[in-house]
Short mmCIF file of C-alpha atoms in Angstrom, two decimals:
data_model
loop_
_atom_site.label_atom_id
_atom_site.label_comp_id
_atom_site.label_asym_id
_atom_site.label_seq_id
_atom_site.Cartn_x
_atom_site.Cartn_y
_atom_site.Cartn_z
CA MET O 19 0.00 0.00 0.00
CA MET O 20 1.40 3.37 -1.01
CA PRO O 21 1.35 6.19 1.56
CA PHE O 22 -1.62 8.54 1.29
CA ILE O 23 -3.44 11.40 3.03
CA TYR O 24 -7.22 11.41 3.47
CA ASN O 25 -9.17 14.45 4.66
CA GLY O 26 -12.80 13.82 5.59
CA LEU O 27 -15.25 16.64 4.88
CA PRO O 28 -17.21 18.00 7.87
CA SER O 29 -20.71 17.94 6.36
CA ARG O 30 -23.78 16.49 8.00
CA VAL O 31 -25.60 14.27 5.46
CA ILE O 32 -29.21 13.15 5.81
CA PHE O 33 -30.26 10.60 3.17
CA GLY O 34 -33.57 8.87 2.57
CA GLN O 35 -37.19 9.40 1.58
CA GLY O 36 -39.25 12.16 3.15
CA THR O 37 -36.16 13.66 4.78
CA LEU O 38 -37.20 17.20 3.82
CA SER O 39 -39.51 17.06 6.83
CA ARG O 40 -36.40 17.49 9.00
CA LEU O 41 -35.47 20.85 7.47
CA ALA O 42 -36.81 23.12 10.23
CA ASP O 43 -35.09 21.05 12.92
CA GLU O 44 -31.80 21.24 11.03
CA VAL O 45 -32.04 25.02 10.73
CA ARG O 46 -32.66 25.25 14.48
CA GLU O 47 -29.68 22.96 15.15
CA LEU O 48 -27.52 25.46 13.29
CA GLY O 49 -28.71 28.13 15.73
CA CYS O 50 -30.48 30.03 12.94
CA HIS O 51 -33.89 31.72 12.89
CA ARG O 52 -34.20 33.54 9.55
CA ALA O 53 -33.46 31.37 6.52
CA LEU O 54 -33.32 32.79 2.99
CA VAL O 55 -34.48 30.14 0.51
CA LEU O 56 -32.58 30.10 -2.79
CA ALA O 57 -33.70 28.65 -6.14
CA THR O 58 -33.74 29.21 -9.86
CA LEU O 59 -36.77 30.80 -11.48
CA GLU O 60 -37.78 27.38 -12.79
CA GLN O 61 -37.90 25.95 -9.26
CA ALA O 62 -39.53 28.94 -7.59
CA GLY O 63 -42.71 26.96 -6.91
CA GLN O 64 -40.82 24.21 -5.13
CA ALA O 65 -38.86 26.84 -3.20
CA ARG O 66 -42.10 28.48 -2.02
CA GLU O 67 -43.18 25.10 -0.63
CA VAL O 68 -39.89 24.90 1.27
CA LEU O 69 -40.39 28.42 2.58
CA ALA O 70 -43.87 27.49 3.80
CA GLN O 71 -42.48 24.38 5.49
CA LEU O 72 -39.97 26.51 7.36
CA GLY O 73 -42.81 28.56 8.84
CA GLU O 74 -41.55 31.26 11.20
CA LEU O 75 -37.95 30.27 10.35
CA GLY O 76 -38.36 31.39 6.75
CA ALA O 77 -37.20 34.94 6.05
CA GLY O 78 -37.91 35.05 2.34
CA LEU O 79 -37.12 33.75 -1.14
CA PHE O 80 -34.57 34.61 -3.84
CA ALA O 81 -35.35 32.65 -7.03
CA GLU O 82 -32.88 34.14 -9.50
CA ALA O 83 -29.95 31.68 -9.32
CA ARG O 84 -28.28 31.10 -12.70
CA MET O 85 -25.77 28.77 -14.29
CA HIS O 86 -22.08 29.34 -13.60
CA THR O 87 -22.83 31.64 -10.61
CA PRO O 88 -22.50 35.10 -12.22
CA VAL O 89 -21.23 37.63 -9.70
CA GLU O 90 -23.98 40.10 -10.58
CA VAL O 91 -26.60 37.56 -9.45
CA THR O 92 -24.72 36.98 -6.22
CA ASP O 93 -24.60 40.75 -5.64
CA ALA O 94 -28.39 40.94 -6.05
CA ALA O 95 -28.88 38.03 -3.66
CA MET O 96 -26.62 39.70 -1.11
CA ARG O 97 -28.74 42.84 -1.17
CA HIS O 98 -31.89 40.77 -0.64
CA LEU O 99 -30.28 38.82 2.20
CA GLU O 100 -29.25 42.02 3.98
CA GLU O 101 -32.70 43.56 3.59
CA LEU O 102 -34.28 40.48 5.18
CA GLU O 103 -31.59 40.19 7.89
CA ALA O 104 -31.30 36.48 7.11
CA ASP O 105 -28.89 34.41 9.18
CA CYS O 106 -28.57 31.33 6.92
CA THR O 107 -29.46 30.09 3.45
CA VAL O 108 -31.41 27.05 2.26
CA ALA O 109 -30.61 26.18 -1.36
CA ILE O 110 -32.98 23.83 -3.17
CA GLY O 111 -32.07 22.72 -6.67
CA GLY O 112 -28.98 21.77 -8.63
CA GLY O 113 -25.51 23.18 -9.04
CA SER O 114 -26.69 26.67 -10.03
CA THR O 115 -28.63 27.24 -6.81
CA ILE O 116 -26.15 25.49 -4.55
CA GLY O 117 -23.37 27.54 -6.15
CA LEU O 118 -25.22 30.72 -5.22
CA GLY O 119 -25.49 29.52 -1.62
CA LYS O 120 -21.74 28.93 -1.60
CA ALA O 121 -21.02 32.37 -3.03
CA ILE O 122 -23.11 33.96 -0.27
CA ALA O 123 -21.36 31.86 2.38
CA LEU O 124 -17.97 32.97 1.07
CA ARG O 125 -18.95 36.62 1.42
CA THR O 126 -20.80 36.39 4.74
CA GLY O 127 -19.72 33.26 6.63
CA LEU O 128 -23.40 32.32 7.07
CA PRO O 129 -24.27 28.61 7.38
CA GLN O 130 -25.95 26.75 4.54
CA VAL O 131 -28.41 23.92 4.13
CA ALA O 132 -28.30 22.32 0.67
CA ILE O 133 -31.22 20.29 -0.68
CA PRO O 134 -30.11 18.83 -4.04
CA THR O 135 -32.78 17.91 -6.57
CA THR O 136 -30.34 16.82 -9.29
CA TYR O 137 -27.30 14.54 -9.31
CA ALA O 138 -24.61 17.18 -9.88
CA GLY O 139 -22.86 16.70 -6.51
CA SER O 140 -21.92 20.35 -5.83
CA GLU O 141 -23.45 20.12 -2.35
CA MET O 142 -20.63 17.83 -1.17
CA THR O 143 -17.72 20.01 -2.25
CA PRO O 144 -15.72 22.93 -0.82
CA ILE O 145 -15.45 24.26 -4.38
CA LEU O 146 -16.98 27.41 -5.84
CA GLY O 147 -16.88 28.45 -9.48
CA GLU O 148 -17.91 32.04 -10.26
CA THR O 149 -18.21 33.86 -13.58
CA ARG O 150 -17.16 37.47 -14.06
CA ASP O 151 -16.91 39.20 -17.44
CA GLY O 152 -17.20 35.93 -19.34
CA LEU O 153 -14.45 34.08 -17.45
CA LYS O 154 -15.09 31.39 -14.85
CA THR O 155 -12.69 31.04 -11.94
CA THR O 156 -12.70 28.30 -9.34
CA GLN O 157 -11.53 28.23 -5.75
CA ARG O 158 -11.45 25.57 -3.07
CA THR O 159 -12.13 26.52 0.56
CA LEU O 160 -14.03 24.95 3.43
CA GLU O 161 -15.79 28.31 3.85
CA VAL O 162 -18.19 27.34 1.03
CA LEU O 163 -18.92 23.76 2.12
CA PRO O 164 -22.59 23.41 3.19
CA GLU O 165 -22.99 22.51 6.85
CA VAL O 166 -26.02 20.28 6.20
CA VAL O 167 -27.06 18.35 3.10
CA ILE O 168 -30.55 16.85 2.92
CA TYR O 169 -30.97 14.16 0.26
CA ASP O 170 -34.64 13.37 -0.25
CA VAL O 171 -35.27 10.79 -2.97
CA GLU O 172 -38.84 12.02 -3.35
CA LEU O 173 -37.61 15.41 -4.58
CA THR O 174 -35.88 13.76 -7.55
CA LEU O 175 -38.91 11.83 -8.84
CA GLY O 176 -39.99 14.77 -10.99
CA LEU O 177 -36.53 15.44 -12.42
CA PRO O 178 -36.93 15.23 -16.21
CA VAL O 179 -35.33 12.24 -17.88
CA GLY O 180 -32.95 14.40 -19.91
CA MET O 181 -31.70 16.33 -16.90
CA SER O 182 -31.45 13.13 -14.88
CA GLY O 183 -29.08 11.65 -17.43
CA THR O 184 -26.84 14.66 -17.90
CA SER O 185 -26.62 15.61 -14.22
CA GLY O 186 -25.86 11.96 -13.40
CA ILE O 187 -23.01 11.80 -15.91
CA ASN O 188 -21.81 15.15 -14.59
CA ALA O 189 -21.54 13.43 -11.21
CA ILE O 190 -19.70 10.48 -12.76
CA ALA O 191 -17.13 12.96 -14.08
CA HIS O 192 -16.16 13.84 -10.51
CA ALA O 193 -15.48 10.20 -9.66
CA VAL O 194 -13.64 9.53 -12.92
CA GLU O 195 -11.14 12.30 -12.29
CA ALA O 196 -10.79 11.29 -8.64
CA LEU O 197 -9.46 7.90 -9.82
CA TYR O 198 -6.45 9.51 -11.50
CA ALA O 199 -6.12 12.61 -9.30
CA LYS O 200 -2.64 13.59 -8.15
CA ASP O 201 -3.76 13.30 -4.49
CA ARG O 202 -5.95 10.21 -4.92
CA ASN O 203 -6.15 7.73 -2.09
CA PRO O 204 -7.68 4.27 -1.63
CA VAL O 205 -10.68 5.52 0.37
CA VAL O 206 -11.77 8.01 -2.28
CA SER O 207 -11.03 5.50 -5.06
CA LEU O 208 -13.43 3.02 -3.46
CA MET O 209 -16.09 5.71 -3.27
CA ALA O 210 -15.42 6.72 -6.87
CA GLU O 211 -15.82 3.25 -8.33
CA GLU O 212 -18.95 2.60 -6.28
CA GLY O 213 -20.43 5.95 -7.31
CA ILE O 214 -19.81 5.32 -11.02
CA ALA O 215 -21.33 1.85 -10.73
CA ALA O 216 -24.45 3.09 -8.90
CA LEU O 217 -25.11 5.78 -11.49
CA SER O 218 -24.29 3.69 -14.55
CA ARG O 219 -26.82 1.03 -13.53
CA SER O 220 -29.54 3.46 -12.44
CA LEU O 221 -29.49 6.17 -15.14
CA PRO O 222 -30.59 3.95 -18.06
CA ARG O 223 -33.34 2.54 -15.86
CA ILE O 224 -34.53 6.06 -15.01
CA ALA O 225 -34.60 6.85 -18.72
CA GLN O 226 -37.07 3.98 -19.15
CA GLU O 227 -38.94 4.31 -15.82
CA PRO O 228 -38.63 7.88 -14.49
CA ALA O 229 -40.72 7.15 -11.36
CA ASN O 230 -38.75 4.06 -10.32
CA GLN O 231 -37.87 4.85 -6.71
CA THR O 232 -35.18 2.17 -6.45
CA ALA O 233 -33.35 3.59 -9.45
CA ARG O 234 -33.81 7.14 -8.18
CA SER O 235 -32.41 6.15 -4.79
CA ASP O 236 -29.40 4.45 -6.40
CA ALA O 237 -28.74 7.52 -8.54
CA LEU O 238 -28.90 9.90 -5.59
CA TYR O 239 -26.61 7.60 -3.59
CA GLY O 240 -24.15 7.54 -6.48
CA ALA O 241 -24.31 11.31 -6.82
CA TRP O 242 -23.50 11.73 -3.13
CA LEU O 243 -20.44 9.46 -3.44
CA CYS O 244 -19.23 11.21 -6.60
CA GLY O 245 -19.71 14.65 -5.05
CA ALA O 246 -17.72 13.57 -2.01
CA CYS O 247 -14.92 12.50 -4.36
CA LEU O 248 -14.88 15.93 -5.99
CA GLY O 249 -14.74 17.52 -2.57
CA SER O 250 -11.88 15.34 -1.32
CA VAL O 251 -9.26 15.33 -4.09
CA GLY O 252 -8.16 17.55 -6.95
CA MET O 253 -9.54 17.49 -10.47
CA SER O 254 -7.75 17.96 -13.78
CA LEU O 255 -8.28 18.23 -17.54
CA HIS O 256 -11.97 17.39 -17.80
CA HIS O 257 -13.11 19.96 -15.25
CA LYS O 258 -10.79 22.63 -16.67
CA LEU O 259 -12.27 22.14 -20.14
CA CYS O 260 -15.84 22.23 -18.87
CA HIS O 261 -15.25 25.39 -16.85
CA THR O 262 -13.74 26.99 -19.95
CA LEU O 263 -16.66 25.99 -22.16
CA GLY O 264 -19.26 26.96 -19.59
CA GLY O 265 -17.80 30.22 -18.35
CA SER O 266 -16.53 31.60 -21.66
CA PHE O 267 -19.10 30.22 -24.11
CA ASP O 268 -22.12 29.96 -21.79
CA LEU O 269 -22.74 26.29 -22.57
CA PRO O 270 -25.09 24.37 -20.27
CA HIS O 271 -23.14 22.86 -17.38
CA ALA O 272 -24.33 19.25 -17.15
CA GLU O 273 -24.61 18.73 -20.91
CA THR O 274 -21.06 20.02 -21.39
CA HIS O 275 -19.71 17.60 -18.78
CA THR O 276 -21.62 14.74 -20.40
CA ILE O 277 -20.21 15.40 -23.86
CA VAL O 278 -16.62 16.18 -22.90
CA LEU O 279 -16.07 13.37 -20.36
CA PRO O 280 -15.48 10.42 -22.75
CA HIS O 281 -13.02 12.50 -24.77
CA ALA O 282 -11.09 13.70 -21.71
CA VAL O 283 -10.88 10.09 -20.52
CA ALA O 284 -9.57 8.97 -23.92
CA TYR O 285 -6.95 11.74 -23.80
CA ASN O 286 -5.69 10.53 -20.41
CA ALA O 287 -6.09 6.79 -20.98
CA GLY O 288 -2.47 5.94 -21.73
CA ALA O 289 -1.24 7.83 -18.67
CA ALA O 290 -3.71 6.28 -16.19
CA PRO O 291 -4.26 2.59 -17.04
CA GLU O 292 -5.33 1.54 -13.53
CA ALA O 293 -8.00 4.25 -13.44
CA MET O 294 -9.22 3.18 -16.89
CA SER O 295 -9.64 -0.40 -15.69
CA ARG O 296 -11.67 0.70 -12.67
CA ILE O 297 -13.87 3.02 -14.73
CA ALA O 298 -14.56 0.30 -17.29
CA ARG O 299 -15.34 -2.21 -14.55
CA ALA O 300 -17.76 0.16 -12.86
CA LEU O 301 -19.49 0.77 -16.20
CA GLY O 302 -19.69 -2.92 -17.04
CA SER O 303 -17.74 -2.17 -20.21
CA ASP O 304 -14.45 -3.27 -21.72
CA ASP O 305 -13.46 0.31 -22.49
CA ALA O 306 -13.67 3.38 -20.25
CA ALA O 307 -14.04 6.17 -22.81
CA GLY O 308 -16.30 4.22 -25.16
CA GLY O 309 -18.39 3.01 -22.24
CA LEU O 310 -19.02 6.57 -21.06
CA HIS O 311 -20.06 7.62 -24.57
CA ASP O 312 -22.40 4.63 -24.77
CA LEU O 313 -23.93 5.49 -21.38
CA ALA O 314 -24.67 9.02 -22.61
CA ARG O 315 -26.32 7.58 -25.71
CA ALA O 316 -28.34 5.13 -23.60
CA VAL O 317 -29.87 7.92 -21.52
CA GLY O 318 -30.63 10.09 -24.54
CA ALA O 319 -28.06 12.77 -23.70
CA PRO O 320 -26.51 15.06 -26.33
CA LEU O 321 -23.27 13.70 -27.75
CA ALA O 322 -21.81 16.69 -29.60
CA LEU O 323 -20.79 20.16 -28.47
CA ALA O 324 -22.20 21.43 -31.77
CA ASP O 325 -25.64 20.36 -30.55
CA ILE O 326 -25.49 22.60 -27.45
CA GLY O 327 -24.22 25.78 -29.05
CA LEU O 328 -20.44 25.62 -29.54
CA GLN O 329 -19.37 26.83 -32.97
CA ALA O 330 -16.49 25.21 -34.83
CA SER O 331 -14.89 28.65 -34.92
CA ASP O 332 -14.85 28.65 -31.09
CA ILE O 333 -12.51 25.67 -30.80
CA ASP O 334 -9.30 27.68 -31.29
CA ARG O 335 -10.23 30.15 -28.54
CA ALA O 336 -11.40 27.37 -26.19
CA THR O 337 -8.08 25.60 -26.69
CA GLN O 338 -6.15 28.78 -25.95
CA ILE O 339 -8.09 29.46 -22.74
CA ALA O 340 -7.87 25.85 -21.54
CA THR O 341 -4.10 25.70 -22.04
CA SER O 342 -3.17 29.20 -20.92
CA ASN O 343 -2.66 28.41 -17.22
CA PRO O 344 -0.74 25.31 -16.10
CA TYR O 345 -2.55 22.68 -14.03
CA TRP O 346 -1.87 19.08 -13.08
CA ASN O 347 -3.07 16.28 -15.33
CA PRO O 348 -1.83 12.68 -15.65
CA ARG O 349 -0.89 13.37 -19.28
CA GLU O 350 0.92 16.52 -20.31
CA ILE O 351 -1.40 19.22 -21.61
CA GLU O 352 -0.61 19.70 -25.29
CA ALA O 353 -2.41 22.33 -27.34
CA ASP O 354 -2.64 20.13 -30.45
CA GLY O 355 -4.06 17.26 -28.43
CA ILE O 356 -6.61 19.50 -26.69
CA HIS O 357 -7.65 20.93 -30.04
CA ARG O 358 -8.24 17.41 -31.39
CA LEU O 359 -10.14 16.48 -28.22
CA LEU O 360 -12.45 19.49 -28.58
CA SER O 361 -12.88 18.87 -32.30
CA ASP O 362 -13.92 15.27 -31.64
CA ALA O 363 -16.30 16.39 -28.89
CA HIS O 364 -17.71 19.08 -31.16
CA ALA O 365 -18.49 16.48 -33.81
CA GLY O 366 -19.77 13.88 -31.33
CA ARG O 367 -17.35 11.14 -32.39
CA ARG O 368 -17.18 8.00 -30.23
CA PRO O 369 -13.74 7.84 -28.55
CA THR O 370 -12.07 4.72 -27.21
CA SER O 371 -9.46 4.33 -24.50
CA ARG O 372 -7.81 1.42 -26.30
CA GLU O 373 -6.96 3.44 -29.41
CA VAL O 374 -5.24 6.11 -27.31
CA THR O 375 -3.44 3.56 -25.15
CA ASP O 376 -2.12 1.68 -28.18
CA ALA O 377 -1.12 4.75 -30.12
#
């Protein structure tokens, strides 16, 4: 056994069905009395139900969260929070809403309760990505880690099939990169493989039976494990590319992760053979990159960056941004290779790990 360091994250996790009923008690346990509920406009109705459930503990609602956590949205939320004299936030939704809660926590130190309704995994990480003037920057600090995470399987039953698939593969991306992270360790690697396996068996079933509670429970369990992986070790090429594409070209977050992941895995395959074996095993495939592409196809997810708004003329600029600042990756970051990766992802070609390994 090689030496390793493992840092556990200090979040309280409540997992099950009907667990939202514990929200008011959890807010009280934090010593808070005026909770600001956060959501996107699309989930404002669900957020109003949460506010009603909080009763006298609910200070108000801010339902303007947006993808990639633009700083101007955070500024507006901060003004609303100060007007209401709120002493904590309750974020219900996916990565956009939970990201807003983190941005507020960074600026105020107020505690957070996160109630995820997708499989993105942001709730389990001390990571915040914010967008300013078309550029997305990321920082890692325990100041943005939610104190309490409430996983309620019932809240995911209405998640549309398309969003279920892409947010689930977004979660898988966290576990995939954890398996070849510079600071990987055996504990996180176990969680990563289990998380990939739970999602890869549940997402196709959800695509066929959206109300299947067993599949929904497996997917939420897998998302928790994958999010914990993202929160525990560093990420590399895949996440850098997706932050570039999202922050600078305003591409949808989960769909971008879903499309790019197989290609990033193929790029790194020759430099991380053990990780490739574990990914393939978790997928029930003989090839990691191809298996991820096939999973995306099986859940009806988009397969090409061209289909979600990236122009072929954008590839040069995306390559330049993604290679401009050095970061760790198991394979050296080469501009020509990144350009080919993005070109393949733009066209939706099926990559394979074996071809890269044998090249």
